[in-house]
Amino acid sequence: MRASERAYATLLDEIQTGTLAPGTVLAEVEQSTRLGVSRTPLREALRRLASDGLVAQASARVTVVAGIDADDIRSLFDLRRALETEAARLAARRGDRGEFRRLATEFAAVDTTDADAYYALIARFDAAIDDAVDNAYLSAALRSVRTHLVRVRRMARDNPLRLSASAGEHELIARAIGAGDPELAAHAAHVHLHNALTTILEALTEDPS
């Protein structure tokens, strides 16, 4: 792996997990030393993160981790709703129904107290959607949204009731796709996204930090 890719992957993970909190200054000398890369690949990594919308220039020489607030989250979900409902609709028309029926069974049985295992199952579900849709442009747009979604999901991560409800919602989406019902799949995705957004905004209200 190239030095710039290694630096990008590390910084991306730290931003998404909250290790690098919004507003954290990413000083070039400090970060290049910490990551064990020279300043040129670090700058390349920072440019990629800026393109992703995950870092911003506070001034000409100061790069910081970008913040995310309620308005940002609503805007993200506006795009997510358009993309994911259409992806679910297309997957129901084009996908391997047996694969989605199997995923539905896994969602029905998943232990949501193990959040890492649950999100790994969601990642497999997302990959199955991408494969079923078979549209490079739509999949690229979804990947961009998911990059930000990892940060946002942390806000609901400690809500066991929400994780359990989310598993049920994903089961319904998977079953609708497995049944080859495009409109039911799109509606189930819409309901899931509405509930997810409501929970995240409530969490922000309770804990503005």
PDB file of C-alpha atoms in Angstrom:
ATOM      1  CA  MET A   1       0.000   0.000   0.000  1.00  0.00           C
ATOM      2  CA  ARG A   2       1.321   3.437  -0.950  1.00  0.00           C
ATOM      3  CA  ALA A   3       2.173   5.834   1.875  1.00  0.00           C
ATOM      4  CA  SER A   4      -0.626   8.230   0.895  1.00  0.00           C
ATOM      5  CA  GLU A   5      -3.180   5.412   0.834  1.00  0.00           C
ATOM      6  CA  ARG A   6      -2.009   4.180   4.229  1.00  0.00           C
ATOM      7  CA  ALA A   7      -2.262   7.680   5.699  1.00  0.00           C
ATOM      8  CA  TYR A   8      -5.693   8.173   4.140  1.00  0.00           C
ATOM      9  CA  ALA A   9      -7.011   4.844   5.461  1.00  0.00           C
ATOM     10  CA  THR A  10      -5.750   5.557   8.984  1.00  0.00           C
ATOM     11  CA  LEU A  11      -7.117   9.111   9.120  1.00  0.00           C
ATOM     12  CA  LEU A  12     -10.420   8.020   7.600  1.00  0.00           C
ATOM     13  CA  ASP A  13     -10.870   5.330  10.238  1.00  0.00           C
ATOM     14  CA  GLU A  14      -9.953   7.741  13.052  1.00  0.00           C
ATOM     15  CA  ILE A  15     -12.413  10.374  11.797  1.00  0.00           C
ATOM     16  CA  GLN A  16     -15.221   7.868  11.299  1.00  0.00           C
ATOM     17  CA  THR A  17     -14.772   6.293  14.733  1.00  0.00           C
ATOM     18  CA  GLY A  18     -14.449   9.645  16.493  1.00  0.00           C
ATOM     19  CA  THR A  19     -10.836   9.149  17.570  1.00  0.00           C
ATOM     20  CA  LEU A  20     -10.223  12.409  15.719  1.00  0.00           C
ATOM     21  CA  ALA A  21     -13.125  14.575  16.852  1.00  0.00           C
ATOM     22  CA  PRO A  22     -14.661  17.406  14.808  1.00  0.00           C
ATOM     23  CA  GLY A  23     -12.479  20.489  15.032  1.00  0.00           C
ATOM     24  CA  THR A  24      -9.265  18.542  15.645  1.00  0.00           C
ATOM     25  CA  VAL A  25      -6.334  20.330  13.988  1.00  0.00           C
ATOM     26  CA  LEU A  26      -4.371  18.076  11.623  1.00  0.00           C
ATOM     27  CA  ALA A  27      -0.952  19.709  11.702  1.00  0.00           C
ATOM     28  CA  GLU A  28       1.245  18.423   8.894  1.00  0.00           C
ATOM     29  CA  VAL A  29       4.433  17.897  10.901  1.00  0.00           C
ATOM     30  CA  GLU A  30       2.645  16.226  13.800  1.00  0.00           C
ATOM     31  CA  GLN A  31       0.523  13.953  11.603  1.00  0.00           C
ATOM     32  CA  SER A  32       3.316  12.959   9.234  1.00  0.00           C
ATOM     33  CA  THR A  33       5.462  11.963  12.221  1.00  0.00           C
ATOM     34  CA  ARG A  34       2.621  10.098  13.921  1.00  0.00           C
ATOM     35  CA  LEU A  35       1.653   8.211  10.765  1.00  0.00           C
ATOM     36  CA  GLY A  36       5.224   7.529   9.672  1.00  0.00           C
ATOM     37  CA  VAL A  37       4.916   9.182   6.258  1.00  0.00           C
ATOM     38  CA  SER A  38       6.506  12.216   4.655  1.00  0.00           C
ATOM     39  CA  ARG A  39       4.556  15.421   4.208  1.00  0.00           C
ATOM     40  CA  THR A  40       3.878  14.883   0.490  1.00  0.00           C
ATOM     41  CA  PRO A  41       1.792  11.683   0.907  1.00  0.00           C
ATOM     42  CA  LEU A  42       0.134  13.226   3.968  1.00  0.00           C
ATOM     43  CA  ARG A  43      -0.963  16.198   1.871  1.00  0.00           C
ATOM     44  CA  GLU A  44      -2.346  13.809  -0.742  1.00  0.00           C
ATOM     45  CA  ALA A  45      -4.296  11.983   1.957  1.00  0.00           C
ATOM     46  CA  LEU A  46      -5.657  15.268   3.304  1.00  0.00           C
ATOM     47  CA  ARG A  47      -6.727  16.327  -0.192  1.00  0.00           C
ATOM     48  CA  ARG A  48      -8.709  13.100  -0.533  1.00  0.00           C
ATOM     49  CA  LEU A  49     -10.332  13.626   2.853  1.00  0.00           C
ATOM     50  CA  ALA A  50     -11.212  17.190   1.850  1.00  0.00           C
ATOM     51  CA  SER A  51     -12.786  15.849  -1.340  1.00  0.00           C
ATOM     52  CA  ASP A  52     -14.811  13.450   0.838  1.00  0.00           C
ATOM     53  CA  GLY A  53     -15.941  16.407   2.939  1.00  0.00           C
ATOM     54  CA  LEU A  54     -14.324  14.999   6.085  1.00  0.00           C
ATOM     55  CA  VAL A  55     -11.711  17.712   6.631  1.00  0.00           C
ATOM     56  CA  ALA A  56     -11.810  21.437   5.949  1.00  0.00           C
ATOM     57  CA  GLN A  57      -9.424  24.363   5.785  1.00  0.00           C
ATOM     58  CA  ALA A  58      -9.849  26.569   8.834  1.00  0.00           C
ATOM     59  CA  SER A  59      -7.284  28.897   7.275  1.00  0.00           C
ATOM     60  CA  ALA A  60      -4.658  28.768   4.539  1.00  0.00           C
ATOM     61  CA  ARG A  61      -2.335  26.663   6.708  1.00  0.00           C
ATOM     62  CA  VAL A  62      -4.706  24.936   9.129  1.00  0.00           C
ATOM     63  CA  THR A  63      -6.666  21.759   8.288  1.00  0.00           C
ATOM     64  CA  VAL A  64      -9.277  20.520  10.761  1.00  0.00           C
ATOM     65  CA  VAL A  65     -11.660  17.591  10.996  1.00  0.00           C
ATOM     66  CA  ALA A  66     -14.988  18.784   9.617  1.00  0.00           C
ATOM     67  CA  GLY A  67     -17.926  19.053  11.961  1.00  0.00           C
ATOM     68  CA  ILE A  68     -21.320  17.468  11.421  1.00  0.00           C
ATOM     69  CA  ASP A  69     -24.532  19.025  12.717  1.00  0.00           C
ATOM     70  CA  ALA A  70     -28.266  18.484  12.396  1.00  0.00           C
ATOM     71  CA  ASP A  71     -28.500  20.361   9.093  1.00  0.00           C
ATOM     72  CA  ASP A  72     -25.634  18.286   7.646  1.00  0.00           C
ATOM     73  CA  ILE A  73     -27.357  15.091   8.747  1.00  0.00           C
ATOM     74  CA  ARG A  74     -30.695  16.111   7.234  1.00  0.00           C
ATOM     75  CA  SER A  75     -28.965  16.920   3.949  1.00  0.00           C
ATOM     76  CA  LEU A  76     -27.146  13.581   4.017  1.00  0.00           C
ATOM     77  CA  PHE A  77     -30.425  11.759   4.569  1.00  0.00           C
ATOM     78  CA  ASP A  78     -32.133  13.677   1.749  1.00  0.00           C
ATOM     79  CA  LEU A  79     -29.551  12.194  -0.598  1.00  0.00           C
ATOM     80  CA  ARG A  80     -29.509   8.840   1.143  1.00  0.00           C
ATOM     81  CA  ARG A  81     -33.287   8.525   0.840  1.00  0.00           C
ATOM     82  CA  ALA A  82     -33.222   9.177  -2.901  1.00  0.00           C
ATOM     83  CA  LEU A  83     -30.361   6.750  -3.504  1.00  0.00           C
ATOM     84  CA  GLU A  84     -31.287   3.900  -1.186  1.00  0.00           C
ATOM     85  CA  THR A  85     -34.982   3.716  -2.005  1.00  0.00           C
ATOM     86  CA  GLU A  86     -34.141   3.519  -5.711  1.00  0.00           C
ATOM     87  CA  ALA A  87     -31.377   0.989  -5.032  1.00  0.00           C
ATOM     88  CA  ALA A  88     -33.824  -1.200  -3.084  1.00  0.00           C
ATOM     89  CA  ARG A  89     -36.336  -0.919  -5.921  1.00  0.00           C
ATOM     90  CA  LEU A  90     -33.750  -1.928  -8.528  1.00  0.00           C
ATOM     91  CA  ALA A  91     -32.374  -4.748  -6.365  1.00  0.00           C
ATOM     92  CA  ALA A  92     -35.871  -6.247  -6.129  1.00  0.00           C
ATOM     93  CA  ARG A  93     -36.029  -6.298  -9.921  1.00  0.00           C
ATOM     94  CA  ARG A  94     -32.507  -7.487 -10.635  1.00  0.00           C
ATOM     95  CA  GLY A  95     -31.099  -9.216  -7.562  1.00  0.00           C
ATOM     96  CA  ASP A  96     -30.600 -12.814  -6.530  1.00  0.00           C
ATOM     97  CA  ARG A  97     -33.769 -13.411  -4.512  1.00  0.00           C
ATOM     98  CA  GLY A  98     -32.280 -16.348  -2.663  1.00  0.00           C
ATOM     99  CA  GLU A  99     -29.368 -14.244  -1.414  1.00  0.00           C
ATOM    100  CA  PHE A 100     -31.698 -11.601   0.005  1.00  0.00           C
ATOM    101  CA  ARG A 101     -33.940 -14.189   1.637  1.00  0.00           C
ATOM    102  CA  ARG A 102     -30.841 -15.570   3.353  1.00  0.00           C
ATOM    103  CA  LEU A 103     -29.849 -12.073   4.473  1.00  0.00           C
ATOM    104  CA  ALA A 104     -33.357 -11.540   5.844  1.00  0.00           C
ATOM    105  CA  THR A 105     -32.975 -14.687   7.927  1.00  0.00           C
ATOM    106  CA  GLU A 106     -29.641 -13.417   9.270  1.00  0.00           C
ATOM    107  CA  PHE A 107     -31.166 -10.065  10.219  1.00  0.00           C
ATOM    108  CA  ALA A 108     -33.951 -11.890  12.054  1.00  0.00           C
ATOM    109  CA  ALA A 109     -31.398 -13.798  14.127  1.00  0.00           C
ATOM    110  CA  VAL A 110     -28.615 -11.211  14.562  1.00  0.00           C
ATOM    111  CA  ASP A 111     -27.477 -10.266  18.069  1.00  0.00           C
ATOM    112  CA  THR A 112     -27.578  -6.455  18.018  1.00  0.00           C
ATOM    113  CA  THR A 113     -25.801  -6.255  21.360  1.00  0.00           C
ATOM    114  CA  ASP A 114     -22.691  -7.037  19.299  1.00  0.00           C
ATOM    115  CA  ALA A 115     -22.741  -3.783  17.317  1.00  0.00           C
ATOM    116  CA  ASP A 116     -19.602  -4.618  15.336  1.00  0.00           C
ATOM    117  CA  ALA A 117     -21.089  -7.903  14.101  1.00  0.00           C
ATOM    118  CA  TYR A 118     -24.352  -6.153  13.293  1.00  0.00           C
ATOM    119  CA  TYR A 119     -22.665  -3.455  11.212  1.00  0.00           C
ATOM    120  CA  ALA A 120     -20.616  -6.140   9.454  1.00  0.00           C
ATOM    121  CA  LEU A 121     -23.927  -7.746   8.429  1.00  0.00           C
ATOM    122  CA  ILE A 122     -25.154  -4.365   7.163  1.00  0.00           C
ATOM    123  CA  ALA A 123     -21.949  -4.021   5.129  1.00  0.00           C
ATOM    124  CA  ARG A 124     -22.672  -7.385   3.504  1.00  0.00           C
ATOM    125  CA  PHE A 125     -26.235  -6.286   2.812  1.00  0.00           C
ATOM    126  CA  ASP A 126     -24.983  -3.046   1.228  1.00  0.00           C
ATOM    127  CA  ALA A 127     -22.558  -5.031  -0.945  1.00  0.00           C
ATOM    128  CA  ALA A 128     -25.384  -7.321  -2.047  1.00  0.00           C
ATOM    129  CA  ILE A 129     -27.477  -4.270  -2.990  1.00  0.00           C
ATOM    130  CA  ASP A 130     -24.574  -2.851  -5.022  1.00  0.00           C
ATOM    131  CA  ASP A 131     -24.091  -6.149  -6.843  1.00  0.00           C
ATOM    132  CA  ALA A 132     -27.809  -6.463  -7.568  1.00  0.00           C
ATOM    133  CA  VAL A 133     -28.200  -2.897  -8.835  1.00  0.00           C
ATOM    134  CA  ASP A 134     -25.159  -3.297 -11.122  1.00  0.00           C
ATOM    135  CA  ASN A 135     -24.910   0.450 -11.732  1.00  0.00           C
ATOM    136  CA  ALA A 136     -21.436   1.930 -11.236  1.00  0.00           C
ATOM    137  CA  TYR A 137     -22.721   5.492 -10.941  1.00  0.00           C
ATOM    138  CA  LEU A 138     -25.332   4.674  -8.306  1.00  0.00           C
ATOM    139  CA  SER A 139     -22.888   2.500  -6.362  1.00  0.00           C
ATOM    140  CA  ALA A 140     -20.263   5.275  -6.376  1.00  0.00           C
ATOM    141  CA  ALA A 141     -22.800   7.759  -5.019  1.00  0.00           C
ATOM    142  CA  LEU A 142     -23.841   5.293  -2.319  1.00  0.00           C
ATOM    143  CA  ARG A 143     -20.196   4.729  -1.300  1.00  0.00           C
ATOM    144  CA  SER A 144     -19.789   8.477  -0.822  1.00  0.00           C
ATOM    145  CA  VAL A 145     -22.870   8.619   1.390  1.00  0.00           C
ATOM    146  CA  ARG A 146     -21.723   5.595   3.404  1.00  0.00           C
ATOM    147  CA  THR A 147     -18.378   7.287   4.106  1.00  0.00           C
ATOM    148  CA  HIS A 148     -20.240   9.946   6.082  1.00  0.00           C
ATOM    149  CA  LEU A 149     -22.822   7.538   7.428  1.00  0.00           C
ATOM    150  CA  VAL A 150     -20.216   5.713   9.512  1.00  0.00           C
ATOM    151  CA  ARG A 151     -19.739   8.899  11.564  1.00  0.00           C
ATOM    152  CA  VAL A 152     -23.466   9.463  11.894  1.00  0.00           C
ATOM    153  CA  ARG A 153     -24.221   5.868  12.928  1.00  0.00           C
ATOM    154  CA  ARG A 154     -22.060   6.291  16.036  1.00  0.00           C
ATOM    155  CA  MET A 155     -24.767   8.594  17.404  1.00  0.00           C
ATOM    156  CA  ALA A 156     -27.237   5.693  17.567  1.00  0.00           C
ATOM    157  CA  ARG A 157     -24.667   3.012  18.398  1.00  0.00           C
ATOM    158  CA  ASP A 158     -25.401   3.009  22.147  1.00  0.00           C
ATOM    159  CA  ASN A 159     -29.183   2.820  21.662  1.00  0.00           C
ATOM    160  CA  PRO A 160     -30.011  -0.899  21.949  1.00  0.00           C
ATOM    161  CA  LEU A 161     -33.693  -0.407  21.163  1.00  0.00           C
ATOM    162  CA  ARG A 162     -32.840   1.425  17.953  1.00  0.00           C
ATOM    163  CA  LEU A 163     -30.344  -1.222  16.860  1.00  0.00           C
ATOM    164  CA  SER A 164     -32.934  -3.942  17.433  1.00  0.00           C
ATOM    165  CA  ALA A 165     -35.566  -1.989  15.481  1.00  0.00           C
ATOM    166  CA  SER A 166     -33.040  -1.334  12.713  1.00  0.00           C
ATOM    167  CA  ALA A 167     -32.397  -5.062  12.362  1.00  0.00           C
ATOM    168  CA  GLY A 168     -36.114  -5.641  11.932  1.00  0.00           C
ATOM    169  CA  GLU A 169     -36.302  -2.894   9.331  1.00  0.00           C
ATOM    170  CA  HIS A 170     -33.402  -4.366   7.375  1.00  0.00           C
ATOM    171  CA  GLU A 171     -35.087  -7.763   7.545  1.00  0.00           C
ATOM    172  CA  LEU A 172     -38.225  -6.286   5.938  1.00  0.00           C
ATOM    173  CA  ILE A 173     -36.181  -4.624   3.170  1.00  0.00           C
ATOM    174  CA  ALA A 174     -34.328  -7.871   2.474  1.00  0.00           C
ATOM    175  CA  ARG A 175     -37.560  -9.901   2.470  1.00  0.00           C
ATOM    176  CA  ALA A 176     -39.206  -7.473   0.037  1.00  0.00           C
ATOM    177  CA  ILE A 177     -36.216  -7.705  -2.296  1.00  0.00           C
ATOM    178  CA  GLY A 178     -36.214 -11.491  -1.882  1.00  0.00           C
ATOM    179  CA  ALA A 179     -39.892 -11.521  -2.839  1.00  0.00           C
ATOM    180  CA  GLY A 180     -39.173  -9.459  -5.954  1.00  0.00           C
ATOM    181  CA  ASP A 181     -41.470  -6.610  -4.822  1.00  0.00           C
ATOM    182  CA  PRO A 182     -39.837  -3.311  -5.910  1.00  0.00           C
ATOM    183  CA  GLU A 183     -42.364  -0.932  -4.360  1.00  0.00           C
ATOM    184  CA  LEU A 184     -42.490  -2.720  -1.025  1.00  0.00           C
ATOM    185  CA  ALA A 185     -38.676  -2.752  -0.931  1.00  0.00           C
ATOM    186  CA  ALA A 186     -38.530   0.991  -1.639  1.00  0.00           C
ATOM    187  CA  HIS A 187     -41.214   1.712   0.992  1.00  0.00           C
ATOM    188  CA  ALA A 188     -39.441  -0.421   3.615  1.00  0.00           C
ATOM    189  CA  ALA A 189     -36.193   1.439   2.894  1.00  0.00           C
ATOM    190  CA  HIS A 190     -38.003   4.774   3.219  1.00  0.00           C
ATOM    191  CA  VAL A 191     -39.472   3.803   6.608  1.00  0.00           C
ATOM    192  CA  HIS A 192     -36.066   2.623   7.842  1.00  0.00           C
ATOM    193  CA  LEU A 193     -34.393   5.891   6.840  1.00  0.00           C
ATOM    194  CA  HIS A 194     -37.146   7.971   8.455  1.00  0.00           C
ATOM    195  CA  ASN A 195     -36.740   6.097  11.744  1.00  0.00           C
ATOM    196  CA  ALA A 196     -32.934   6.270  11.609  1.00  0.00           C
ATOM    197  CA  LEU A 197     -32.945  10.022  11.008  1.00  0.00           C
ATOM    198  CA  THR A 198     -35.459  10.632  13.795  1.00  0.00           C
ATOM    199  CA  THR A 199     -33.337   8.675  16.290  1.00  0.00           C
ATOM    200  CA  ILE A 200     -30.111  10.435  15.311  1.00  0.00           C
ATOM    201  CA  LEU A 201     -31.643  13.910  15.555  1.00  0.00           C
ATOM    202  CA  GLU A 202     -33.109  13.030  18.955  1.00  0.00           C
ATOM    203  CA  ALA A 203     -29.653  11.907  20.100  1.00  0.00           C
ATOM    204  CA  LEU A 204     -28.187  15.232  18.967  1.00  0.00           C
ATOM    205  CA  THR A 205     -30.823  17.137  20.925  1.00  0.00           C
ATOM    206  CA  GLU A 206     -30.082  15.127  24.049  1.00  0.00           C
ATOM    207  CA  ASP A 207     -26.298  15.466  23.651  1.00  0.00           C
ATOM    208  CA  PRO A 208     -25.348  18.514  21.545  1.00  0.00           C
ATOM    209  CA  SER A 209     -21.634  17.635  21.881  1.00  0.00           C
TER     210      SER A 209
END
